[in-house]
Amino acid sequence: MTTLVMAMNPQRAEDVCDAATRLRLDERFDVRWGSDTFDADELARLLPGSDVVVTSWGTPKLTAAMLSDAAAPKIIAHAAGTVKNVLDPDTFDMNLAVFSAGVRIAESVGEYCLAATLTMLRRLPAFDQAMRADEWKPANVRGRELTGKTVGIVGASSTARAFISLLKPFHCDVVVYDPYLSDAKARQLGVRRGELEEVVRAPIVSLHVPNLPATEGMITSEHIKSMPDGALLINSSTGPTMDYDALEAELSNGRVFAALDVYPQSPPALSANYTASPNVLLTPHIAGDSVEGHQALVGFVIQDVVSWLEYGQRGESCVDLNALSRSA
């Protein structure tokens, strides 16, 4: 029977693996479960003689030394997002089959982006604050609709694609900036391509780029200043992508709106202009964090691991290690 290591403690396993997947694991694999005190030493003891290792948040890094042994597993299934946090770059050329649940997490992020868009367009935080202050229908506060709006997307990543899919019933004009997006792929997604300067001038802008040197500071002060009055900026991707000081200035004068789930540092040191502004929705990096989403992560990658073992099929969770230099 194929041997599989659950490289995490029981608390994390309960978080990312639902009951049905546990049954499937026990039926299909000889499972080695991590202990309450799971650490790098225990990982090193469990790996030899195993075929598959399932990792997640908190799993110690898999080094080249751990994986170079002939008895080490050659299949890595990451029940979380980017594999950069769990695999050393030295392992990328070791002929490993690597899978990631990032595409499943993207579905959760897409839902967050839609929820944030509707919440801020309809001015729900402002109405909520007014009601708590015993103010009925505050003057000069009125919501807007999403249907038919132009939505600018920066980065055609998996989270962007999930958001784009959820926008379809609203018949939006979606314009995407991504240097790697072809015309054919844009047509397939039902969007049009645009330059960054055009995209950031849309009334709704959502950022979906990976955390790379090339994307650091990508959304500049000038970009933010060019946003039209009343525009909404959503950032669920990475904090270093944008100029937070420039956004703060536009929020303080009430000119734009924002929904922020990531920050230059975590947790952030937010000024009063952020915490007191009714124009911004602040969340603590939870766009991809939902009960159902987390519970599905092991099952999502294991489905493709089984297809790989039995049929040699890669599936949508398969990671192209050669493309990691330009992806999350």
Coordinates of C-alpha atoms in Angstrom, one line a residue:
M1 CA 0.0 0.0 0.0
T2 CA 1.2 3.5 -0.8
T3 CA 2.6 5.2 2.3
L4 CA 1.5 8.8 3.0
V5 CA 2.8 11.2 5.7
M6 CA 0.5 13.8 7.1
A7 CA 3.3 16.3 7.9
M8 CA 1.4 18.4 10.5
N9 CA 0.0 18.2 14.0
P10 CA -3.5 16.9 14.7
Q11 CA -4.9 20.4 15.2
R12 CA -3.8 21.5 11.7
A13 CA -5.0 18.2 10.2
E14 CA -8.4 18.7 11.7
D15 CA -8.5 22.2 10.2
V16 CA -7.6 21.2 6.6
C17 CA -9.0 17.7 6.3
D18 CA -12.7 16.8 6.5
A19 CA -14.1 13.5 7.8
A20 CA -14.8 12.1 4.3
T21 CA -11.2 12.8 3.2
R22 CA -9.9 11.1 6.4
L23 CA -11.8 8.0 5.5
R24 CA -10.4 8.1 1.9
L25 CA -6.9 8.5 3.2
D26 CA -7.2 5.5 5.5
E27 CA -8.7 3.4 2.7
R28 CA -6.2 4.3 0.0
F29 CA -3.0 4.9 2.0
D30 CA -0.9 3.6 4.9
V31 CA -1.1 7.0 6.7
R32 CA 1.6 8.2 9.1
W33 CA 0.0 11.0 11.2
G34 CA 2.0 13.7 12.9
S35 CA 1.9 14.0 16.7
D36 CA 0.9 16.9 18.9
T37 CA 4.6 18.0 19.0
F38 CA 5.2 17.7 15.3
D39 CA 8.5 19.4 14.3
A40 CA 11.3 19.1 11.9
D41 CA 12.9 16.2 13.7
E42 CA 9.7 14.2 13.5
L43 CA 9.3 15.1 9.9
A44 CA 12.7 13.8 9.1
R45 CA 11.9 10.5 10.9
L46 CA 8.6 10.0 9.1
L47 CA 9.7 10.7 5.5
P48 CA 12.0 7.7 4.8
G49 CA 10.0 4.9 3.2
S50 CA 7.0 7.1 2.4
D51 CA 5.6 7.8 -1.1
V52 CA 3.6 11.0 -0.5
V53 CA 3.9 13.8 2.0
V54 CA 1.0 16.1 2.7
T55 CA 2.0 19.5 4.0
S56 CA 0.2 22.6 5.2
W57 CA 0.7 25.8 7.2
G58 CA 3.2 25.1 10.0
T59 CA 4.9 22.2 8.3
P60 CA 8.7 22.6 8.6
K61 CA 10.5 23.3 5.3
L62 CA 11.3 20.3 3.2
T63 CA 15.0 20.5 2.4
A64 CA 17.0 19.0 -0.5
A65 CA 18.7 16.8 2.1
M66 CA 15.4 15.4 3.3
L67 CA 14.2 14.6 -0.2
S68 CA 17.3 13.5 -1.9
D69 CA 17.4 10.1 -0.3
A70 CA 16.2 7.2 -2.5
A71 CA 13.6 6.3 0.2
A72 CA 12.2 9.8 0.4
P73 CA 8.8 10.7 -1.0
K74 CA 8.6 12.0 -4.6
I75 CA 5.1 13.4 -4.3
I76 CA 4.5 16.6 -2.3
A77 CA 0.8 17.6 -1.7
H78 CA 0.6 21.0 -0.1
A79 CA -2.8 21.6 1.6
A80 CA -2.3 25.3 1.6
G81 CA -1.3 28.0 -0.9
T82 CA 2.2 28.7 -2.3
V83 CA 4.7 25.9 -2.1
K84 CA 7.5 28.4 -1.8
N85 CA 7.0 28.4 2.0
V86 CA 7.5 24.6 2.3
L87 CA 10.0 23.7 -0.5
D88 CA 13.6 24.8 -0.7
P89 CA 14.5 26.1 -4.1
D90 CA 17.2 23.4 -4.3
T91 CA 14.4 20.8 -4.5
F92 CA 12.8 22.3 -7.7
D93 CA 15.0 20.3 -10.0
M94 CA 14.6 17.0 -8.2
N95 CA 11.9 15.5 -10.4
L96 CA 9.2 15.8 -7.8
A97 CA 5.5 15.7 -8.5
V98 CA 4.2 18.7 -6.5
F99 CA 0.5 19.7 -5.9
S100 CA -0.9 22.7 -4.2
A101 CA -4.4 23.7 -3.0
G102 CA -3.9 27.3 -4.0
V103 CA -6.6 27.0 -6.7
R104 CA -9.1 25.9 -4.1
I105 CA -8.1 28.8 -1.8
A106 CA -8.6 31.1 -4.8
E107 CA -12.3 30.2 -4.8
S108 CA -12.5 31.6 -1.2
V109 CA -10.6 34.7 -2.2
G110 CA -12.9 35.2 -5.1
E111 CA -15.9 35.1 -2.8
Y112 CA -14.2 37.6 -0.5
C113 CA -13.6 40.0 -3.4
L114 CA -17.3 39.8 -4.5
A115 CA -18.5 40.3 -0.9
A116 CA -16.1 43.3 -0.3
T117 CA -17.2 44.8 -3.6
L118 CA -20.9 44.6 -2.8
T119 CA -20.4 45.7 0.8
M120 CA -18.5 48.8 -0.1
L121 CA -20.6 49.8 -3.1
R122 CA -23.8 49.6 -1.1
R123 CA -22.1 51.6 1.7
L124 CA -23.0 49.0 4.3
P125 CA -20.3 49.9 6.9
A126 CA -21.5 53.5 6.8
F127 CA -25.1 52.5 7.3
D128 CA -24.1 50.1 10.1
Q129 CA -22.1 52.8 11.9
A130 CA -25.1 55.2 11.6
M131 CA -27.5 52.8 13.0
R132 CA -25.3 52.1 16.0
A133 CA -25.2 55.8 16.6
D134 CA -29.0 56.0 16.5
E135 CA -28.9 57.8 13.1
W136 CA -31.6 56.8 10.6
K137 CA -30.7 57.0 6.9
P138 CA -27.7 59.4 7.1
A139 CA -27.7 62.2 4.6
N140 CA -25.4 62.0 1.6
V141 CA -24.9 58.3 2.0
R142 CA -26.4 56.2 -0.8
G143 CA -25.3 52.9 -2.2
R144 CA -24.4 52.0 -5.8
E145 CA -25.0 48.8 -7.8
L146 CA -22.4 46.5 -9.3
T147 CA -24.3 45.5 -12.4
G148 CA -22.8 46.9 -15.6
K149 CA -19.8 48.5 -13.9
T150 CA -16.3 48.4 -15.3
V151 CA -14.0 46.3 -13.1
G152 CA -10.2 46.6 -13.4
I153 CA -8.2 43.5 -12.5
V154 CA -4.5 43.7 -11.9
G155 CA -3.0 40.2 -12.4
A156 CA -4.7 37.3 -14.1
S157 CA -3.9 34.8 -11.2
S158 CA -6.2 32.0 -9.9
T159 CA -7.8 34.4 -7.4
A160 CA -8.5 36.9 -10.2
R161 CA -10.1 34.1 -12.3
A162 CA -12.3 33.1 -9.4
F163 CA -13.4 36.7 -9.0
I164 CA -14.0 37.1 -12.7
S165 CA -16.2 34.0 -12.7
L166 CA -18.3 35.4 -9.9
L167 CA -18.7 38.7 -11.7
K168 CA -20.4 37.1 -14.7
P169 CA -24.0 37.4 -13.5
F170 CA -23.4 41.2 -13.0
H171 CA -22.6 41.7 -16.7
C172 CA -19.5 43.8 -15.9
D173 CA -17.0 45.1 -18.3
V174 CA -13.8 43.4 -17.0
V175 CA -10.5 44.8 -18.1
V176 CA -7.3 43.0 -17.0
Y177 CA -3.7 44.0 -16.9
D178 CA -1.2 41.1 -16.9
P179 CA 1.9 41.0 -19.1
Y180 CA 1.5 37.2 -19.4
L181 CA -2.2 37.2 -20.4
S182 CA -2.7 36.4 -24.1
D183 CA -5.5 37.7 -26.3
A184 CA -6.8 34.1 -26.6
K185 CA -6.8 33.5 -22.9
A186 CA -8.5 36.9 -22.3
R187 CA -11.3 35.9 -24.7
Q188 CA -11.6 32.5 -22.9
L189 CA -12.0 34.4 -19.6
G190 CA -14.5 36.8 -21.2
V191 CA -12.4 39.8 -20.4
R192 CA -10.4 42.4 -22.4
R193 CA -6.8 43.2 -21.9
G194 CA -5.7 46.7 -20.9
E195 CA -2.6 48.6 -19.8
L196 CA -2.1 49.2 -16.1
E197 CA -2.9 52.9 -16.4
E198 CA -6.3 52.1 -17.9
V199 CA -7.1 49.4 -15.4
V200 CA -6.4 51.5 -12.3
R201 CA -8.8 54.2 -13.6
A202 CA -11.8 51.8 -13.5
P203 CA -14.4 52.6 -10.8
I204 CA -13.6 49.2 -9.2
V205 CA -10.0 47.9 -9.1
S206 CA -9.0 44.6 -7.6
L207 CA -5.3 43.5 -7.1
H208 CA -4.4 39.9 -7.7
V209 CA -0.6 39.8 -8.2
P210 CA 2.0 37.5 -6.5
N211 CA 4.5 38.8 -4.0
L212 CA 7.6 39.2 -6.2
P213 CA 10.3 41.9 -6.6
A214 CA 8.6 42.8 -10.0
T215 CA 5.3 43.6 -8.2
E216 CA 6.7 45.5 -5.2
G217 CA 5.4 49.1 -5.4
M218 CA 3.5 48.3 -8.6
I219 CA 0.5 50.5 -7.7
T220 CA 2.2 53.8 -7.2
S221 CA 1.0 57.1 -5.7
E222 CA 0.3 58.4 -9.2
H223 CA -1.9 55.4 -10.0
I224 CA -3.9 55.9 -6.8
K225 CA -4.3 59.6 -7.5
S226 CA -5.5 58.8 -11.0
M227 CA -8.4 56.7 -9.7
P228 CA -11.8 58.5 -10.3
D229 CA -13.8 60.0 -7.4
G230 CA -15.7 57.3 -5.6
A231 CA -13.6 54.5 -6.9
L232 CA -13.1 51.3 -4.9
L233 CA -9.7 49.6 -4.5
I234 CA -9.6 46.0 -3.3
N235 CA -6.3 44.4 -2.2
S236 CA -6.4 40.7 -1.2
S237 CA -3.1 39.8 -2.8
T238 CA 0.0 41.3 -1.2
G239 CA 0.8 44.4 0.8
P240 CA 4.0 45.5 -0.9
T241 CA 2.1 45.8 -4.2
M242 CA 0.7 49.2 -3.5
D243 CA 1.5 52.6 -1.9
Y244 CA -0.4 52.6 1.4
D245 CA 0.6 56.2 2.3
A246 CA -0.9 57.4 -1.0
L247 CA -4.1 55.5 -0.4
E248 CA -4.3 56.9 3.2
A249 CA -4.3 60.4 1.8
E250 CA -7.1 59.7 -0.6
L251 CA -9.1 58.0 2.1
S252 CA -8.6 60.8 4.6
N253 CA -10.2 63.3 2.2
G254 CA -13.0 60.8 1.4
R255 CA -12.3 60.7 -2.3
V256 CA -12.0 56.9 -2.7
F257 CA -13.0 53.7 -1.0
A258 CA -11.0 50.6 -0.2
A259 CA -11.3 47.0 1.0
L260 CA -8.0 45.8 2.4
D261 CA -7.1 42.3 3.6
V262 CA -3.3 42.6 3.3
Y263 CA -0.9 45.2 4.6
P264 CA 2.8 46.2 4.4
Q265 CA 3.3 44.2 7.6
S266 CA 1.2 41.7 9.5
P267 CA -0.3 42.7 11.8
P268 CA -0.3 46.2 10.5
A269 CA 0.3 49.5 12.4
L270 CA -2.7 51.4 11.1
S271 CA -3.1 55.1 11.5
A272 CA -6.4 56.8 12.6
N273 CA -7.0 57.7 9.0
Y274 CA -7.5 54.0 8.3
T275 CA -9.2 52.9 11.5
A276 CA -11.6 55.8 11.7
S277 CA -12.5 56.1 8.0
P278 CA -16.0 54.9 7.0
N279 CA -14.6 54.5 3.5
V280 CA -12.4 51.5 4.2
L281 CA -13.2 47.9 5.0
L282 CA -10.4 46.3 7.0
T283 CA -9.9 42.5 7.5
P284 CA -7.0 40.6 9.0
H285 CA -5.8 38.6 6.0
I286 CA -8.8 36.2 5.9
A287 CA -9.8 36.4 2.2
G288 CA -8.8 32.8 1.7
D289 CA -9.8 31.6 5.1
S290 CA -13.3 30.0 5.4
V291 CA -14.5 26.9 7.3
E292 CA -15.5 25.1 4.1
G293 CA -12.5 26.3 2.2
H294 CA -10.0 25.0 4.8
Q295 CA -11.7 21.7 5.3
A296 CA -11.5 21.0 1.6
L297 CA -7.8 21.5 1.1
V298 CA -6.4 18.0 1.7
G299 CA -9.2 16.5 -0.3
F300 CA -8.5 18.9 -3.2
V301 CA -4.9 17.9 -3.5
I302 CA -5.4 14.2 -2.7
Q303 CA -7.8 13.9 -5.6
D304 CA -5.1 14.8 -8.0
V305 CA -2.4 12.8 -6.2
V306 CA -4.6 9.6 -6.7
S307 CA -5.1 10.5 -10.4
W308 CA -1.3 10.9 -10.7
L309 CA -0.6 7.6 -9.0
E310 CA -3.2 5.6 -10.9
Y311 CA -3.3 7.3 -14.3
G312 CA -0.4 9.7 -14.6
Q313 CA -2.8 12.6 -14.8
R314 CA -1.6 15.9 -13.3
G315 CA -4.9 17.7 -12.5
E316 CA -5.5 21.4 -11.7
S317 CA -3.6 21.4 -8.4
C318 CA -0.3 20.3 -10.1
V319 CA 2.4 22.9 -9.7
D320 CA 4.8 23.8 -12.5
L321 CA 8.0 24.4 -10.5
N322 CA 9.6 26.2 -13.5
A323 CA 6.9 28.9 -13.3
L324 CA 7.4 29.7 -9.6
S325 CA 9.7 32.6 -10.4
R326 CA 6.6 34.6 -11.7
S327 CA 3.8 33.1 -9.6
A328 CA 2.7 32.9 -6.0

